[in-house]
Short mmCIF file of C-alpha atoms and ligand atoms in Angstrom, two decimals:
data_model
loop_
_atom_site.label_atom_id
_atom_site.label_comp_id
_atom_site.label_asym_id
_atom_site.label_seq_id
_atom_site.Cartn_x
_atom_site.Cartn_y
_atom_site.Cartn_z
CA MET A 285 103.18 142.07 89.85
CA GLN A 286 101.48 143.41 92.98
CA THR A 287 103.94 143.55 95.89
CA ARG A 288 103.82 143.03 99.65
CA THR A 289 106.38 143.34 102.42
CA ILE A 290 108.23 140.98 104.71
CA GLY A 291 109.87 143.11 107.39
CA THR A 292 111.14 146.03 105.34
CA THR A 293 111.72 143.94 102.22
CA THR A 294 109.38 144.26 99.25
CA VAL A 295 108.46 140.96 97.58
CA SER A 296 105.98 139.78 94.98
CA ALA A 297 102.53 139.15 96.47
CA ILE A 298 102.83 135.48 95.44
CA GLY A 299 106.00 133.48 96.01
CA LEU A 300 107.26 130.15 94.68
CA GLY A 301 107.31 127.18 97.05
CA GLY A 302 110.31 125.05 96.13
CA MET A 303 109.45 121.81 97.92
CA GLN A 304 107.84 119.96 94.99
CA LEU A 305 111.08 120.29 93.03
CA SER A 306 113.03 118.20 95.52
CA ILE A 307 110.85 115.68 97.36
CA GLU A 308 108.83 112.62 96.33
CA GLY A 309 107.52 113.03 92.78
CA ARG A 310 110.11 115.70 91.91
CA PRO A 311 111.04 116.21 88.26
CA GLU A 312 113.63 113.68 87.12
CA ASP A 313 114.81 116.25 84.62
CA ARG A 314 116.83 118.90 86.49
CA GLY A 315 116.40 121.17 83.47
CA ARG A 316 112.65 121.21 84.06
CA ALA A 317 113.18 122.06 87.73
CA VAL A 318 115.45 124.99 86.87
CA ALA A 319 113.01 126.09 84.13
CA THR A 320 110.23 126.18 86.76
CA VAL A 321 112.24 128.60 88.91
CA HIS A 322 113.13 130.68 85.83
CA ALA A 323 109.44 130.81 84.83
CA ALA A 324 108.64 132.12 88.32
CA LEU A 325 111.28 134.85 87.96
CA ASP A 326 110.02 135.70 84.45
CA ALA A 327 106.52 136.11 85.92
CA GLY A 328 107.84 138.67 88.42
CA ILE A 329 108.10 136.42 91.47
CA THR A 330 110.73 137.71 93.91
CA LEU A 331 110.13 135.38 96.87
CA ILE A 332 111.28 131.76 96.82
CA ASP A 333 110.58 129.50 99.78
CA THR A 334 112.90 126.57 100.42
CA ALA A 335 114.26 124.50 103.35
CA ASP A 336 117.28 122.34 104.05
CA ALA A 337 114.85 119.42 104.54
CA TYR A 338 113.47 119.60 101.00
CA HIS A 339 115.24 116.52 99.70
CA LEU A 340 114.54 112.84 99.25
CA HIS A 341 117.60 110.75 100.08
CA ALA A 342 119.59 110.99 103.32
CA ASP A 343 122.78 112.06 101.55
CA GLU A 344 121.33 115.05 99.73
CA VAL A 345 120.32 117.45 102.51
CA GLY A 346 119.65 120.88 100.99
CA HIS A 347 118.85 119.51 97.52
CA ASN A 348 116.30 122.30 97.04
CA GLU A 349 118.59 125.07 98.32
CA VAL A 350 121.30 123.98 95.87
CA LEU A 351 118.75 123.88 93.05
CA ILE A 352 117.44 127.38 93.85
CA ALA A 353 120.98 128.78 94.07
CA GLN A 354 121.81 127.17 90.72
CA ALA A 355 118.63 128.49 89.10
CA LEU A 356 119.36 132.02 90.33
CA ALA A 357 122.96 131.84 89.12
CA THR A 358 121.93 130.68 85.64
CA TYR A 359 119.02 133.12 85.21
CA GLY A 360 119.70 135.67 82.52
CA GLY A 361 118.08 138.61 84.33
CA ASP A 362 118.69 140.57 87.52
CA THR A 363 118.06 138.55 90.70
CA THR A 364 119.28 141.05 93.28
CA ASP A 365 115.72 141.71 94.47
CA VAL A 366 114.90 138.03 95.00
CA LEU A 367 114.38 137.02 98.61
CA VAL A 368 115.25 133.39 99.28
CA ALA A 369 113.57 132.20 102.45
CA THR A 370 114.90 128.98 103.90
CA LYS A 371 114.22 126.98 107.05
CA GLY A 372 115.95 124.79 109.61
CA GLY A 373 114.73 122.39 112.26
CA HIS A 374 113.31 119.55 110.14
CA LEU A 375 115.24 116.51 108.92
CA ARG A 376 114.61 113.74 106.44
CA PRO A 377 116.45 110.53 107.27
CA GLY A 378 115.74 109.09 103.81
CA ASP A 379 112.96 106.63 104.65
CA GLY A 380 110.20 109.05 103.63
CA SER A 381 109.69 110.40 107.14
CA TRP A 382 110.15 113.95 108.46
CA THR A 383 111.87 114.22 111.85
CA LEU A 384 112.64 117.20 114.08
CA ASP A 385 115.66 118.77 115.73
CA GLY A 386 115.01 122.18 117.20
CA SER A 387 118.09 122.18 119.42
CA PRO A 388 120.19 125.36 119.32
CA GLN A 389 123.25 123.39 118.26
CA HIS A 390 121.44 121.84 115.31
CA LEU A 391 119.96 125.19 114.23
CA ARG A 392 123.41 126.84 114.35
CA GLU A 393 124.92 124.04 112.24
CA ALA A 394 121.95 123.94 109.86
CA CYS A 395 122.17 127.69 109.28
CA ASP A 396 125.90 127.49 108.51
CA ALA A 397 125.25 124.68 106.02
CA SER A 398 122.39 126.61 104.36
CA LEU A 399 124.61 129.69 104.05
CA LYS A 400 127.18 127.61 102.16
CA ARG A 401 124.63 125.94 99.87
CA LEU A 402 122.91 129.22 99.04
CA GLY A 403 126.31 130.87 98.53
CA VAL A 404 125.43 134.00 100.52
CA ASP A 405 126.98 135.90 103.45
CA ALA A 406 123.61 136.25 105.17
CA ILE A 407 120.32 134.40 104.62
CA GLY A 408 117.52 136.77 103.58
CA LEU A 409 114.81 135.12 105.71
CA TYR A 410 115.51 132.17 108.01
CA GLN A 411 112.47 130.37 109.44
CA PHE A 412 112.33 127.92 112.32
CA HIS A 413 110.57 125.10 110.48
CA ARG A 414 108.50 123.40 113.16
CA PRO A 415 108.40 123.34 116.98
CA ASP A 416 110.25 120.33 118.38
CA PRO A 417 108.41 118.92 121.42
CA LYS A 418 111.73 117.65 122.82
CA VAL A 419 113.20 121.16 122.95
CA ASP A 420 111.92 124.18 124.84
CA TYR A 421 110.47 126.55 122.19
CA ALA A 422 112.28 129.45 123.89
CA ASP A 423 115.61 127.68 123.35
CA SER A 424 114.95 127.14 119.63
CA ILE A 425 113.88 130.74 119.10
CA GLY A 426 116.80 131.92 121.25
CA ALA A 427 119.10 130.25 118.70
CA ILE A 428 117.35 132.13 115.89
CA ALA A 429 117.87 135.39 117.82
CA GLU A 430 121.59 134.59 118.07
CA LEU A 431 121.76 134.02 114.31
CA LEU A 432 120.21 137.48 113.80
CA ASP A 433 122.65 139.05 116.25
CA ALA A 434 125.57 137.34 114.49
CA GLY A 435 124.42 138.73 111.11
CA LYS A 436 124.08 135.23 109.63
CA ILE A 437 120.43 135.87 108.83
CA ARG A 438 118.88 139.19 107.84
CA MET A 439 115.32 138.39 108.94
CA ALA A 440 113.72 135.80 111.20
CA GLY A 441 110.49 133.87 110.70
CA ILE A 442 108.70 130.91 112.23
CA SER A 443 106.55 128.17 110.78
CA ASN A 444 103.81 125.88 112.06
CA ALA A 445 103.38 128.15 115.05
CA SER A 446 100.40 128.67 117.34
CA VAL A 447 99.13 132.04 118.53
CA ALA A 448 101.00 131.58 121.82
CA GLN A 449 104.20 130.63 119.99
CA ILE A 450 103.95 133.66 117.70
CA ARG A 451 103.67 135.94 120.73
CA GLN A 452 106.50 134.12 122.52
CA ALA A 453 108.79 134.27 119.48
CA GLN A 454 108.10 137.97 119.02
CA GLU A 455 109.10 138.58 122.64
CA ILE A 456 112.27 136.47 122.51
CA LEU A 457 113.29 138.08 119.23
CA ASP A 458 112.72 141.50 120.76
CA GLY A 459 110.17 142.55 118.15
CA ARG A 460 112.30 141.28 115.24
CA LEU A 461 109.98 138.47 114.08
CA VAL A 462 108.84 139.30 110.54
CA SER A 463 106.87 136.29 109.28
CA VAL A 464 104.80 133.24 110.09
CA GLN A 465 104.44 130.34 107.63
CA ASN A 466 101.44 128.14 108.44
CA GLN A 467 99.23 125.80 106.45
CA PHE A 468 96.23 127.64 105.01
CA SER A 469 93.98 126.89 102.06
CA SER A 470 90.33 126.80 101.07
CA THR A 471 90.20 123.36 102.69
CA PHE A 472 92.47 124.01 105.68
CA ARG A 473 91.28 127.12 107.50
CA SER A 474 92.01 126.47 111.16
CA SER A 475 95.05 128.77 110.94
CA GLU A 476 92.77 131.78 110.39
CA VAL A 477 93.39 132.61 114.04
CA GLU A 478 97.15 132.95 113.41
CA LEU A 479 96.45 134.90 110.21
CA ARG A 480 94.37 137.37 112.22
CA LEU A 481 97.16 137.78 114.78
CA CYS A 482 99.72 138.40 112.01
CA ASN A 483 97.41 141.01 110.55
CA GLU A 484 97.17 142.69 113.96
CA LEU A 485 100.94 142.57 114.58
CA GLY A 486 101.96 143.45 111.00
CA LEU A 487 103.74 140.15 110.43
CA ALA A 488 103.79 138.59 106.96
CA PHE A 489 101.64 135.43 106.85
CA LEU A 490 102.86 132.87 104.31
CA PRO A 491 100.20 130.19 103.67
CA TRP A 492 101.86 126.86 102.89
CA ALA A 493 100.06 124.29 100.70
CA PRO A 494 97.76 127.17 99.64
CA LEU A 495 96.24 125.01 96.90
CA GLY A 496 95.65 122.04 99.14
CA GLY A 497 99.02 120.37 98.52
CA ASN A 498 100.12 118.03 95.79
CA SER A 499 97.02 115.86 96.05
CA GLY A 500 94.52 118.70 96.51
CA ALA A 501 95.65 121.25 93.91
CA GLY A 502 94.33 119.36 90.90
CA VAL A 503 90.88 118.75 92.39
CA LEU A 504 90.28 122.22 93.85
CA GLY A 505 87.42 122.93 91.48
CA SER A 506 85.57 119.69 92.19
CA ARG A 507 86.04 120.11 95.95
CA HIS A 508 85.01 123.73 96.11
CA ALA A 509 82.16 124.58 93.77
CA ALA A 510 82.04 128.24 94.84
CA PHE A 511 85.69 128.75 93.85
CA ALA A 512 85.09 126.98 90.52
CA GLU A 513 82.08 129.19 89.79
CA VAL A 514 83.99 132.42 90.47
CA ALA A 515 86.84 131.10 88.30
CA GLU A 516 84.46 130.41 85.45
CA GLY A 517 83.04 133.92 85.72
CA HIS A 518 86.53 135.45 85.41
CA GLY A 519 87.70 132.95 82.80
CA VAL A 520 90.67 131.89 84.95
CA SER A 521 91.74 128.78 86.88
CA THR A 522 90.32 127.83 90.27
CA GLN A 523 93.91 127.94 91.56
CA GLN A 524 94.18 131.63 90.60
CA VAL A 525 90.89 132.44 92.33
CA THR A 526 92.07 130.63 95.47
CA LEU A 527 95.27 132.68 95.60
CA ALA A 528 93.44 135.95 94.83
CA TRP A 529 90.94 135.18 97.61
CA MET A 530 93.78 134.71 100.13
CA LEU A 531 95.43 137.94 99.06
CA ALA A 532 92.13 139.74 99.57
CA LEU A 533 91.85 138.54 103.17
CA SER A 534 94.69 140.71 104.45
CA PRO A 535 97.63 142.74 103.11
CA VAL A 536 99.98 140.56 105.18
CA VAL A 537 99.14 137.37 103.22
CA ILE A 538 101.81 136.13 100.78
CA PRO A 539 100.97 132.62 99.49
CA ILE A 540 103.79 130.37 98.31
CA PRO A 541 102.24 127.85 95.88
CA GLY A 542 104.48 124.93 94.95
CA SER A 543 105.13 123.99 91.35
CA SER A 544 107.14 121.43 89.49
CA ARG A 545 106.34 122.80 86.02
CA PRO A 546 106.68 126.25 84.44
CA GLU A 547 103.00 126.19 83.37
CA THR A 548 101.62 125.93 86.90
CA ILE A 549 103.76 128.66 88.45
CA ARG A 550 102.96 130.99 85.53
CA ASP A 551 99.26 130.41 86.12
CA SER A 552 99.56 130.84 89.90
CA ALA A 553 101.60 134.05 89.57
CA ALA A 554 98.77 135.60 87.54
CA GLY A 555 96.54 135.20 90.61
CA ALA A 556 98.30 138.23 92.13
CA ASP A 557 96.73 140.48 89.53
CA LEU A 558 93.23 139.04 89.69
CA THR A 559 90.87 141.36 91.54
CA LEU A 560 87.81 139.80 93.13
CA THR A 561 84.78 141.84 94.15
CA ALA A 562 84.00 142.22 97.85
CA ALA A 563 80.92 140.06 97.32
CA GLU A 564 83.00 137.29 95.74
CA VAL A 565 85.49 137.37 98.61
CA GLU A 566 82.63 137.16 101.10
CA THR A 567 81.06 134.22 99.26
CA LEU A 568 84.38 132.35 99.10
CA SER A 569 85.14 133.01 102.76
CA ALA A 570 81.76 131.59 103.70
CA ALA A 571 82.05 128.59 101.33
N1 NAP B 1489 106.47 125.17 106.51
C1 NAP B 1489 106.04 123.95 106.28
O1 NAP B 1489 105.94 123.11 107.16
C2 NAP B 1489 105.66 123.59 104.87
C3 NAP B 1489 104.99 122.38 104.61
C4 NAP B 1489 104.65 122.10 103.29
C5 NAP B 1489 104.97 123.00 102.28
N2 NAP B 1489 105.64 124.15 102.57
C6 NAP B 1489 105.99 125.15 101.52
O2 NAP B 1489 104.79 125.55 100.89
C7 NAP B 1489 104.92 125.36 99.49
C8 NAP B 1489 103.57 125.06 98.88
O3 NAP B 1489 103.03 123.88 99.41
P1 NAP B 1489 102.84 122.56 98.54
O4 NAP B 1489 103.78 122.61 97.40
O5 NAP B 1489 102.92 121.43 99.45
O6 NAP B 1489 101.32 122.63 98.10
P2 NAP B 1489 100.46 123.56 97.11
O7 NAP B 1489 101.20 124.78 96.76
O8 NAP B 1489 99.13 123.69 97.72
O9 NAP B 1489 100.29 122.61 95.85
C9 NAP B 1489 101.36 122.28 95.02
C10 NAP B 1489 100.82 121.59 93.81
O10 NAP B 1489 99.94 122.47 93.13
C11 NAP B 1489 100.06 122.33 91.77
N3 NAP B 1489 99.81 123.66 91.20
C12 NAP B 1489 100.46 124.81 91.50
N4 NAP B 1489 99.93 125.85 90.84
C13 NAP B 1489 98.92 125.34 90.08
C14 NAP B 1489 98.03 125.91 89.15
N5 NAP B 1489 98.04 127.22 88.92
N6 NAP B 1489 97.12 125.08 88.54
C15 NAP B 1489 97.10 123.76 88.80
N7 NAP B 1489 97.94 123.16 89.68
C16 NAP B 1489 98.84 123.95 90.30
C17 NAP B 1489 101.48 121.91 91.50
O11 NAP B 1489 101.43 121.04 90.39
P3 NAP B 1489 102.73 120.67 89.50
O12 NAP B 1489 103.60 119.86 90.41
O13 NAP B 1489 102.16 119.89 88.40
O14 NAP B 1489 103.38 121.94 89.11
C18 NAP B 1489 101.88 121.23 92.80
O15 NAP B 1489 101.90 119.86 92.71
C19 NAP B 1489 105.93 124.23 99.37
O16 NAP B 1489 106.48 124.16 98.08
C20 NAP B 1489 106.89 124.60 100.44
O17 NAP B 1489 107.78 125.61 99.97
C21 NAP B 1489 105.97 124.46 103.85
#
């Protein structure tokens, strides 16, 4: 598979988003969840995105991290090149809501807990999940800088960040910020401004919900005729065209489509090797 870089680490141009394996609607069969991760690895995916908050019930924080660690441990092949990117700063109290705690103390504790669940000495990429309006952004990012200094995380990223926050984080981290994970899809394009900044600064840009999320992924073709037409011309899925279009926008883009079935991640992974013409990319960007 085509590769890209996060910091100095080479990863597959398309990653696997783990969230759908652990939240509402997740597979009841754990075997299917593990098989989905294994299918991603078989397809050449070497980036897996997770978070401690990817769980359903209050007493199962880190459900997705445990699942990913288990899937890696039971995979028959070599997983040494796989980058597991996790996040801290979001919480799920178990009533379906998502709450925030960006305090340095919480981030320190969350990172320690993620280290244990992932069974590693240092987390490959640790991302501050979402700014917490109750906590000064500088304090949250300062905690991430301390985790880097302590060697608990190898690389630092941020998520759901504005242009100003990207610049601020880069300054606080002393140039050590490597990635930004923001929502971006054919439907949701307002983060193009952050994508452009990442391109300028050489930061990896990881579009989340790149297919429009759980509810949007299945209806991509009916929502976006131009994408469906290009897909028909290439004889591939609209989802593949969407991912290939994103990859064509900038070499810093690394989409992380979510999957809860081997079939969907196999199809999405193939999007990394689909080449669109410049005219097609232009048409899709304008659509
Ligand atoms: N940083 C943040 O705040 C944040 C927020 C949300 C998500 N994320 C991350 O971003 C990842 C992706 O977002 P997402 O999972 O919400 O949305 P998404 O990737 O846009 O859509 C996921 C859905 O797409 C379907 N799908 C995937 N590939 C497909 C294909 N080739 N053909 C048809 N359907 C396909 C999957 O169906 P099946 O379930 O049937 O496989 C899944 O339900 C998450 O898993 C998570 O890691 C981050």
